[in-house]
mmCIF file of C-alpha atoms (C1' of nucleotides) in Angstrom:
data_model
loop_
_atom_site.group_PDB
_atom_site.id
_atom_site.type_symbol
_atom_site.label_atom_id
_atom_site.label_comp_id
_atom_site.label_asym_id
_atom_site.label_seq_id
_atom_site.Cartn_x
_atom_site.Cartn_y
_atom_site.Cartn_z
ATOM 1 C CA MET A 240 50.313 -2.078 30.198
ATOM 2 C CA GLY A 241 53.511 -1.778 31.396
ATOM 3 C CA ARG A 242 54.457 -0.321 34.582
ATOM 4 C CA SER A 243 57.572 1.574 35.051
ATOM 5 C CA PRO A 244 59.853 1.000 38.634
ATOM 6 C CA CYS A 245 58.825 3.450 41.191
ATOM 7 C CA CYS A 246 62.537 4.630 41.172
ATOM 8 C CA GLU A 247 65.795 3.827 40.379
ATOM 9 C CA LYS A 248 66.926 1.819 42.929
ATOM 10 C CA LEU A 249 71.129 2.472 42.302
ATOM 11 C CA GLY A 250 72.434 4.381 44.892
ATOM 12 C CA LEU A 251 69.399 5.199 46.535
ATOM 13 C CA LYS A 252 69.067 4.832 50.381
ATOM 14 C CA ARG A 253 66.798 2.723 51.915
ATOM 15 C CA GLY A 254 65.529 1.524 55.320
ATOM 16 C CA PRO A 255 64.815 3.709 58.876
ATOM 17 C CA TRP A 256 64.870 7.268 58.208
ATOM 18 C CA SER A 257 67.294 9.700 59.764
ATOM 19 C CA LYS A 258 66.230 12.772 61.847
ATOM 20 C CA GLU A 259 67.788 14.749 59.089
ATOM 21 C CA GLU A 260 66.269 13.076 56.228
ATOM 22 C CA ASP A 261 62.850 13.915 58.349
ATOM 23 C CA ASP A 262 63.805 17.374 58.424
ATOM 24 C CA LEU A 263 64.367 17.759 54.847
ATOM 25 C CA LEU A 264 61.233 16.069 53.933
ATOM 26 C CA ILE A 265 59.530 18.152 56.315
ATOM 27 C CA ASN A 266 61.049 21.567 54.609
ATOM 28 C CA CYS A 267 60.427 20.468 51.432
ATOM 29 C CA ILE A 268 56.934 19.781 51.318
ATOM 30 C CA ASN A 269 56.004 22.353 53.728
ATOM 31 C CA LYS A 270 57.528 24.776 51.244
ATOM 32 C CA ASN A 271 56.612 23.469 48.410
ATOM 33 C CA GLY A 272 53.567 20.612 48.513
ATOM 34 C CA HIS A 273 53.950 17.409 47.324
ATOM 35 C CA PRO A 274 52.388 17.843 44.287
ATOM 36 C CA ASN A 275 55.065 15.365 42.447
ATOM 37 C CA TRP A 276 56.516 12.405 44.637
ATOM 38 C CA ARG A 277 58.621 11.400 42.146
ATOM 39 C CA ALA A 278 60.430 14.725 41.709
ATOM 40 C CA LEU A 279 60.332 15.712 45.654
ATOM 41 C CA PRO A 280 63.540 13.791 46.492
ATOM 42 C CA LYS A 281 65.481 15.489 44.273
ATOM 43 C CA LEU A 282 63.766 18.712 45.438
ATOM 44 C CA ALA A 283 64.519 17.926 49.095
ATOM 45 C CA GLY A 284 68.321 16.375 48.322
ATOM 46 C CA LEU A 285 67.047 13.151 49.535
ATOM 47 C CA LEU A 286 68.506 10.247 48.570
ATOM 48 C CA ARG A 287 65.164 7.893 48.891
ATOM 49 C CA CYS A 288 62.631 7.529 45.967
ATOM 50 C CA GLY A 289 60.020 9.237 45.328
ATOM 51 C CA LYS A 290 57.583 6.481 46.682
ATOM 52 C CA SER A 291 59.613 6.136 49.959
ATOM 53 C CA CYS A 292 59.342 9.820 50.840
ATOM 54 C CA ARG A 293 55.225 9.651 50.435
ATOM 55 C CA LEU A 294 54.875 6.553 52.327
ATOM 56 C CA ARG A 295 57.105 8.161 54.985
ATOM 57 C CA TRP A 296 55.206 11.328 54.603
ATOM 58 C CA THR A 297 51.929 9.658 55.204
ATOM 59 C CA ASN A 298 52.621 7.328 57.472
ATOM 60 C CA TYR A 299 54.734 9.093 59.932
ATOM 61 C CA LEU A 300 55.592 12.826 59.448
ATOM 62 C CA ARG A 301 51.707 14.633 58.181
ATOM 63 C CA PRO A 302 51.015 16.592 61.156
ATOM 64 C CA ASP A 303 47.617 15.753 61.159
ATOM 65 C CA ILE A 304 48.828 12.011 62.522
ATOM 66 C CA LYS A 305 47.672 11.272 66.012
ATOM 67 C CA ARG A 306 50.667 9.496 67.588
ATOM 68 C CA GLY A 307 50.413 7.062 70.382
ATOM 69 C CA ASN A 308 48.765 3.999 71.392
ATOM 70 C CA PHE A 309 45.238 3.263 70.165
ATOM 71 C CA THR A 310 42.433 3.776 72.906
ATOM 72 C CA PRO A 311 40.564 1.131 73.894
ATOM 73 C CA GLU A 312 37.507 2.932 72.170
ATOM 74 C CA GLU A 313 39.605 3.205 68.864
ATOM 75 C CA GLU A 314 40.361 -0.607 68.751
ATOM 76 C CA ASP A 315 36.746 -1.241 69.302
ATOM 77 C CA THR A 316 36.022 1.101 66.387
ATOM 78 C CA ILE A 317 38.838 -0.673 63.992
ATOM 79 C CA ILE A 318 36.975 -4.397 65.207
ATOM 80 C CA LYS A 319 33.814 -3.102 64.408
ATOM 81 C CA LEU A 320 34.919 -1.631 61.018
ATOM 82 C CA HIS A 321 36.556 -4.941 59.833
ATOM 83 C CA LYS A 322 33.910 -6.558 60.237
ATOM 84 C CA VAL A 323 31.883 -4.090 58.037
ATOM 85 C CA LEU A 324 35.000 -3.433 55.972
ATOM 86 C CA GLY A 325 37.249 -6.149 55.463
ATOM 87 C CA ASN A 326 40.668 -5.724 55.056
ATOM 88 C CA ARG A 327 39.918 -2.537 53.250
ATOM 89 C CA TRP A 328 42.453 -0.524 55.525
ATOM 90 C CA SER A 329 42.256 2.893 53.778
ATOM 91 C CA ALA A 330 38.535 3.023 54.164
ATOM 92 C CA ILE A 331 38.816 2.114 58.164
ATOM 93 C CA ALA A 332 41.064 4.475 58.847
ATOM 94 C CA SER A 333 39.230 7.129 56.914
ATOM 95 C CA ARG A 334 37.105 6.882 59.679
ATOM 96 C CA LEU A 335 39.749 7.070 62.394
ATOM 97 C CA PRO A 336 41.206 10.414 61.917
ATOM 98 C CA GLY A 337 44.503 10.691 62.702
ATOM 99 C CA ARG A 338 45.246 7.079 61.722
ATOM 100 C CA THR A 339 46.789 5.722 58.902
ATOM 101 C CA ASP A 340 45.890 2.628 56.811
ATOM 102 C CA ASN A 341 49.151 1.510 57.849
ATOM 103 C CA GLU A 342 49.310 1.320 61.423
ATOM 104 C CA ILE A 343 45.359 0.270 61.596
ATOM 105 C CA LYS A 344 46.841 -2.554 60.125
ATOM 106 C CA ASN A 345 50.032 -3.366 61.994
ATOM 107 C CA ILE A 346 47.588 -2.942 65.311
ATOM 108 C CA TRP A 347 45.234 -5.369 63.669
ATOM 109 C CA HIS A 348 47.647 -7.960 62.896
ATOM 110 C CA THR A 349 49.994 -7.806 65.468
ATOM 111 C CA ARG A 350 46.838 -7.159 68.639
ATOM 112 C CA LEU A 351 43.598 -6.891 67.610
ATOM 113 C CA LYS A 352 43.118 -10.360 65.417
ATOM 114 C CA LYS A 353 45.054 -12.190 68.611
ATOM 115 C CA LYS A 354 42.671 -10.306 71.111
ATOM 116 C CA MET A 355 39.567 -11.171 68.899
ATOM 117 C CA SER A 356 40.788 -14.906 69.008
ATOM 118 C CA LYS A 357 41.410 -15.354 72.060
ATOM 119 C CA SER A 358 38.444 -13.989 73.186
ATOM 120 C CA GLU A 359 36.218 -15.892 70.960
ATOM 121 C CA ALA A 360 37.608 -18.967 72.212
ATOM 122 C CA GLN A 361 36.959 -17.567 75.822
ATOM 123 C CA GLU A 362 33.344 -16.433 74.811
ATOM 124 C CA THR A 363 32.149 -19.126 72.500
ATOM 125 C CA PRO A 364 30.830 -21.862 75.356
ATOM 126 C CA ASP A 365 29.414 -18.948 77.498
ATOM 127 C CA ILE A 366 27.424 -18.062 74.210
ATOM 128 C CA GLN A 367 26.043 -21.610 73.895
ATOM 129 C CA GLU A 368 24.932 -22.191 77.263
ATOM 130 C CA GLU A 369 23.371 -18.268 77.748
ATOM 131 C CA THR A 370 21.773 -18.443 74.401
ATOM 132 C CA PRO A 371 18.421 -20.817 75.432
ATOM 133 C CA GLU A 372 17.840 -18.785 78.284
ATOM 134 C CA ILE A 373 17.976 -15.198 76.207
ATOM 135 C CA GLN A 374 15.713 -16.696 73.685
ATOM 136 C CA GLU A 375 13.236 -17.910 76.675
ATOM 137 C CA GLU A 376 13.291 -14.502 78.572
ATOM 138 C CA THR A 377 12.605 -12.934 74.839
ATOM 139 C CA PRO A 378 9.670 -14.711 73.639
ATOM 140 C CA GLU A 379 8.060 -11.255 72.592
ATOM 141 C CA ILE A 380 11.049 -10.174 70.822
ATOM 142 C CA GLN A 381 11.269 -12.817 68.877
ATOM 143 C CA GLU A 382 8.172 -12.620 67.467
ATOM 144 C CA GLU A 383 8.813 -9.140 66.575
ATOM 145 C CA THR A 384 11.379 -10.278 64.462
ATOM 146 C CA THR A 385 9.227 -11.535 61.933
ATOM 147 C CA GLU A 386 7.668 -8.070 61.441
ATOM 148 C CA THR A 387 7.976 -4.763 60.899
ATOM 149 C CA SER A 388 9.987 -2.979 63.311
ATOM 150 C CA LYS A 389 7.575 -0.178 62.931
ATOM 151 C CA SER A 390 5.025 -1.123 65.708
ATOM 152 C CA GLU A 391 3.482 1.571 68.152
ATOM 153 C CA GLU A 392 4.977 0.027 70.883
ATOM 154 C CA ASN A 393 8.328 0.204 69.184
ATOM 155 C CA LEU A 394 8.194 3.716 68.107
ATOM 156 C CA ASP A 395 6.838 4.543 71.597
ATOM 157 C CA ILE A 396 9.925 3.159 72.400
ATOM 158 C CA HIS A 397 12.160 4.837 69.942
ATOM 159 C CA SER A 398 10.586 8.121 70.887
ATOM 160 C CA GLU A 399 11.657 7.611 74.331
ATOM 161 C CA SER A 400 15.142 7.121 73.157
ATOM 162 C CA GLU A 401 14.861 9.859 70.996
ATOM 163 C CA ASN A 402 14.282 12.097 73.726
ATOM 164 C CA SER A 403 17.156 10.617 75.499
ATOM 165 C CA ASN A 404 19.772 11.589 72.705
ATOM 166 C CA LEU A 405 19.121 13.179 69.933
ATOM 167 C CA ASP A 406 22.779 13.338 68.968
ATOM 168 C CA ILE A 407 23.162 13.075 65.215
ATOM 169 C CA ILE A 408 25.628 10.926 63.994
ATOM 170 C CA HIS A 409 28.154 12.451 62.054
ATOM 171 C CA LEU A 410 30.735 9.321 60.592
ATOM 172 C CA GLU A 411 32.292 11.333 57.927
ATOM 173 C CA PRO A 412 36.197 12.410 59.120
ATOM 174 C CA GLU A 413 36.095 15.469 58.978
ATOM 175 C CA ASN A 414 32.923 15.509 61.659
ATOM 176 C CA PHE A 415 34.837 13.539 64.058
ATOM 177 C CA LYS A 416 36.426 16.185 66.629
ATOM 178 C CA ASP A 417 37.640 13.526 68.911
ATOM 179 C CA ASP A 418 38.084 10.333 70.321
ATOM 180 C CA SER A 419 35.348 10.587 72.294
ATOM 181 C CA GLU A 420 32.921 11.614 69.144
ATOM 182 C CA ILE A 421 34.161 8.605 67.247
ATOM 183 C CA THR A 422 33.533 6.141 69.873
ATOM 184 C CA SER A 423 32.680 6.701 73.645
ATOM 185 C CA PRO A 424 29.266 4.787 73.716
ATOM 186 C CA LYS A 425 26.436 6.118 75.269
ATOM 187 C CA ILE A 426 24.334 3.119 75.622
ATOM 188 C CA ASN A 427 20.806 3.788 76.492
ATOM 189 C CA PRO A 428 20.301 2.173 79.754
ATOM 190 C CA GLU A 429 16.743 0.864 78.418
ATOM 191 C CA ILE A 430 18.278 -1.111 75.602
ATOM 192 C CA GLN A 431 21.508 -2.530 78.227
ATOM 193 C CA GLN A 432 18.711 -4.465 80.450
ATOM 194 C CA GLN A 433 16.844 -5.302 77.814
ATOM 195 C CA PRO A 434 17.879 -9.284 77.173
ATOM 196 C CA SER A 435 19.239 -9.833 73.740
ATOM 197 C CA SER A 436 17.768 -12.093 71.396
ATOM 198 C CA SER A 437 19.600 -14.283 68.639
ATOM 199 C CA VAL A 438 18.948 -12.768 65.431
ATOM 200 C CA HIS A 439 22.624 -13.064 64.767
ATOM 201 C CA SER A 440 24.590 -15.910 64.508
ATOM 202 C CA SER A 441 26.541 -16.116 67.265
ATOM 203 C CA SER A 442 29.394 -18.898 65.933
ATOM 204 C CA SER A 443 30.597 -16.132 63.377
ATOM 205 C CA MET A 444 30.602 -13.657 66.179
ATOM 206 C CA SER A 445 33.774 -12.741 68.215
ATOM 207 C CA SER A 446 33.455 -11.529 72.062
ATOM 208 C CA SER A 447 34.308 -8.392 71.455
ATOM 209 C CA GLU A 448 31.620 -8.355 68.740
ATOM 210 C CA ASP A 449 29.531 -10.002 70.563
ATOM 211 C CA SER A 450 29.508 -7.500 73.505
ATOM 212 C CA CYS A 451 29.171 -4.631 71.011
ATOM 213 C CA SER A 452 25.885 -6.183 69.822
ATOM 214 C CA LYS A 453 24.160 -7.127 73.462
ATOM 215 C CA SER A 454 21.937 -5.171 72.029
ATOM 216 C CA MET A 455 21.754 -5.273 68.426
ATOM 217 C CA ASP A 456 18.796 -7.039 68.171
ATOM 218 C CA GLN A 457 16.552 -4.941 70.482
ATOM 219 C CA ILE A 458 18.022 -2.225 68.628
ATOM 220 C CA MET A 459 17.164 -3.829 65.192
ATOM 221 C CA LEU A 460 13.698 -4.812 66.364
ATOM 222 C CA ASN A 461 12.667 -1.795 68.119
ATOM 223 C CA ASN A 462 14.479 1.040 67.614
ATOM 224 C CA LEU A 463 15.322 1.550 64.126
ATOM 225 C CA LEU A 464 13.301 2.835 62.818
ATOM 226 C CA GLU A 465 12.410 6.087 60.916
ATOM 227 C CA VAL A 466 14.511 4.255 58.352
ATOM 228 C CA ASP A 467 12.618 3.420 55.567
ATOM 229 C CA ASP A 468 13.336 -0.078 55.208
ATOM 230 C CA ASP A 469 13.475 0.278 51.353
ATOM 231 C CA PHE A 470 16.300 2.423 51.982
ATOM 232 C CA TRP A 471 18.519 -0.419 52.350
ATOM 233 C CA SER A 472 18.143 -2.042 49.344
ATOM 234 C CA GLU A 473 17.728 0.690 47.321
ATOM 235 C CA VAL A 474 21.051 1.676 46.355
ATOM 236 C CA LEU A 475 21.982 -2.118 45.947
ATOM 237 C CA TRP A 476 19.114 -2.408 43.157
ATOM 238 C CA ALA A 477 19.583 0.954 41.539
ATOM 239 C CA PRO A 478 20.456 0.794 38.113
ATOM 240 C CA VAL A 479 24.168 0.066 38.051
ATOM 241 C CA ASP A 480 26.389 1.502 34.935
ATOM 242 C CA ASP A 481 27.320 -1.330 32.910
ATOM 243 C CA SER A 482 30.468 0.034 32.124
ATOM 244 C CA ASN A 483 31.915 0.370 35.657
ATOM 245 C CA HIS A 484 30.769 -3.015 37.358
ATOM 246 C CA ASN A 485 32.714 -2.154 40.463
ATOM 247 C CA ASN A 486 31.522 -3.781 43.250
ATOM 248 C CA ASP A 487 33.919 -2.262 45.739
ATOM 249 C CA ASN A 488 32.389 1.379 44.210
ATOM 250 C CA ASN A 489 28.801 -0.121 44.860
ATOM 251 C CA LEU A 490 29.735 -1.356 48.360
ATOM 252 C CA ASP A 491 30.716 2.222 49.387
ATOM 253 C CA LEU A 492 27.924 3.658 48.199
ATOM 254 C CA SER A 493 25.858 1.574 50.070
ATOM 255 C CA LEU A 494 27.681 1.823 53.125
ATOM 256 C CA ILE A 495 28.055 5.786 52.761
ATOM 257 C CA SER A 496 24.075 5.750 51.730
ATOM 258 C CA LEU A 497 24.207 4.009 55.331
ATOM 259 C CA GLU A 498 25.660 6.403 57.020
ATOM 260 C CA GLU A 499 24.321 9.825 55.120
ATOM 261 C CA ASN A 500 21.286 7.920 56.228
ATOM 262 C CA TYR A 501 21.825 8.136 59.630
ATOM 263 C CA GLN A 502 23.491 11.564 60.020
ATOM 264 C CA ILE A 503 19.405 12.494 58.357
ATOM 265 C CA ASN A 504 17.538 9.976 60.386
ATOM 266 C CA SER A 505 19.674 8.930 63.962
ATOM 267 C CA SER A 506 18.013 9.337 67.244
ATOM 268 C CA LEU A 507 20.484 6.314 67.822
ATOM 269 C CA ASN A 508 23.202 6.657 70.298
ATOM 270 C CA ASP A 509 26.431 5.445 69.281
ATOM 271 C CA ASN A 510 26.371 1.925 69.806
ATOM 272 C CA TRP A 511 23.059 1.431 68.226
ATOM 273 C CA PHE A 512 24.823 3.356 65.172
ATOM 274 C CA TRP A 513 27.725 1.040 64.830
ATOM 275 C CA ASP A 514 25.645 -2.228 65.431
ATOM 276 C CA ASP A 515 23.378 -1.402 62.989
ATOM 277 C CA LEU A 516 25.944 -0.365 60.362
ATOM 278 C CA PHE A 517 27.049 -3.813 61.106
ATOM 279 C CA SER A 518 23.942 -5.518 60.795
ATOM 280 C CA ARG A 519 22.733 -4.023 57.763
ATOM 281 C CA SER A 520 26.422 -4.195 55.865
ATOM 282 C CA ASN A 521 26.326 -7.579 56.266
ATOM 283 C CA GLU A 522 23.278 -7.882 54.678
ATOM 284 C CA LEU A 523 24.569 -5.778 51.886
ATOM 285 C CA MET A 524 27.148 -8.283 51.703
ATOM 286 C CA LEU A 525 24.957 -10.863 51.135
ATOM 287 C CA GLU A 526 22.928 -9.479 48.386
ATOM 288 C CA LEU A 527 25.914 -8.044 46.497
ATOM 289 C CA PRO A 528 27.072 -10.297 43.788
ATOM 290 C CA GLU A 529 30.368 -11.869 44.085
ATOM 291 C CA LEU A 530 33.190 -10.126 44.118
ATOM 292 C "C1'" DA B 207 73.658 -11.644 82.625
ATOM 293 C "C1'" DA B 208 73.105 -13.890 78.602
ATOM 294 C "C1'" DT B 209 70.163 -15.970 74.904
ATOM 295 C "C1'" DA B 210 65.848 -17.239 72.978
ATOM 296 C "C1'" DT B 211 61.389 -15.785 71.790
ATOM 297 C "C1'" DT B 212 57.375 -12.274 71.170
ATOM 298 C "C1'" DT B 213 56.021 -8.058 70.043
ATOM 299 C "C1'" DA B 214 55.447 -3.620 67.834
ATOM 300 C "C1'" DC B 215 55.980 -0.635 64.108
ATOM 301 C "C1'" DA B 216 58.306 1.276 60.150
ATOM 302 C "C1'" DA B 217 59.101 0.415 55.516
ATOM 303 C "C1'" DC B 218 59.217 -1.829 51.568
ATOM 304 C "C1'" DC B 219 57.028 -4.632 47.626
ATOM 305 C "C1'" DG B 220 54.136 -5.218 43.255
ATOM 306 C "C1'" DC B 221 49.657 -5.048 41.900
ATOM 307 C "C1'" DA B 222 45.656 -1.569 40.422
ATOM 308 C "C1'" DT B 223 43.649 1.918 39.060
ATOM 309 C "C1'" DG B 224 43.108 6.542 37.381
ATOM 310 C "C1'" DC B 225 44.924 10.562 34.569
ATOM 311 C "C1'" DT B 226 47.472 12.628 30.644
ATOM 312 C "C1'" DG B 227 49.064 13.492 26.813
ATOM 313 C "C1'" DT C 68 42.326 4.116 21.971
ATOM 314 C "C1'" DC C 69 46.107 3.552 24.134
ATOM 315 C "C1'" DA C 70 51.060 3.984 26.450
ATOM 316 C "C1'" DG C 71 52.859 5.868 30.094
ATOM 317 C "C1'" DC C 72 53.286 7.706 34.411
ATOM 318 C "C1'" DA C 73 51.829 8.767 39.552
ATOM 319 C "C1'" DT C 74 49.739 7.457 43.420
ATOM 320 C "C1'" DG C 75 46.774 4.245 46.446
ATOM 321 C "C1'" DC C 76 46.598 -0.116 48.489
ATOM 322 C "C1'" DG C 77 46.770 -4.050 50.970
ATOM 323 C "C1'" DG C 78 50.355 -7.934 51.637
ATOM 324 C "C1'" DT C 79 54.816 -8.630 53.596
ATOM 325 C "C1'" DT C 80 59.153 -8.240 55.751
ATOM 326 C "C1'" DG C 81 62.864 -6.385 58.642
ATOM 327 C "C1'" DT C 82 64.168 -4.907 63.068
ATOM 328 C "C1'" DA C 83 64.062 -2.762 67.567
ATOM 329 C "C1'" DA C 84 62.755 -3.057 71.824
ATOM 330 C "C1'" DA C 85 60.320 -6.016 75.124
ATOM 331 C "C1'" DT C 86 59.752 -10.091 77.304
ATOM 332 C "C1'" DA C 87 60.799 -14.691 78.861
ATOM 333 C "C1'" DT C 88 63.555 -19.123 80.204
#
DNA sequence: AATATTTACAACCGCATGCTG
DNA sequence: TCAGCATGCGGTTGTAAATAT
């Protein structure tokens, strides 16, 4: 199938946008919307291609864009989502209201990637040193990993945490009212104090991931859950329309289901959510057919 | 102060995909 | 069913600003 060029390049302006151009574009979109990007430049009196206008609008001029530096919480969220979603910037952006995929991609390449590799380098020796101690301190926890997390004892802990924090987590963008709802961690002190076991391979974890997953194992083992264990695989093993083998979609569905499940079942605080979403998503990745 | 290097970010490019006639 | 078109998306580039030498 042939693909037409997005615009005729002759005579069209490229490069940075001027204030005047921005104003023309904003005025035009405010007046007419943007039902057709290709026709829009002419309508607005701009010597730009439609694609350029669309990018300028979606990445910079849109009124709902949050300008300014990323907060540490936002950065943390990006790191966690990137572990789950990979380079799917638009998917990550959809979970960070007011931020664009381009912006997230930029901050990842310029800051977060380096930050992560730096902290990995710094913390890897510590992790290696600490792991044996942790394992020694948590024999019970380790045993529990082989069993279901639904023991009476675990449920007791769970119900306590329920009492302490009954926040329902809504991951969909429209449910994020502000930054604090997105990320601000409200760590259950009980869980924080509990030593971490080593269910997850630390070798593949950055320090930020490590820090965010300090309590992950406890979460996984002790607090999750009223979530039906079958749930996590239901999506994966549900019949898939052969005519539409889109693994990305399957993954999306799986993640959406994860999110929805938490909306319904969550008595977890934010950290727990992220930790478990990450963990479960890794499982999903492993179970998914090769992309 | 001048120059070199690094960082941050806007913008571009081209492929993929969905929609429409 | 298929070609053409519009848009979404991720990778990459260009460049201004900041920082180091």
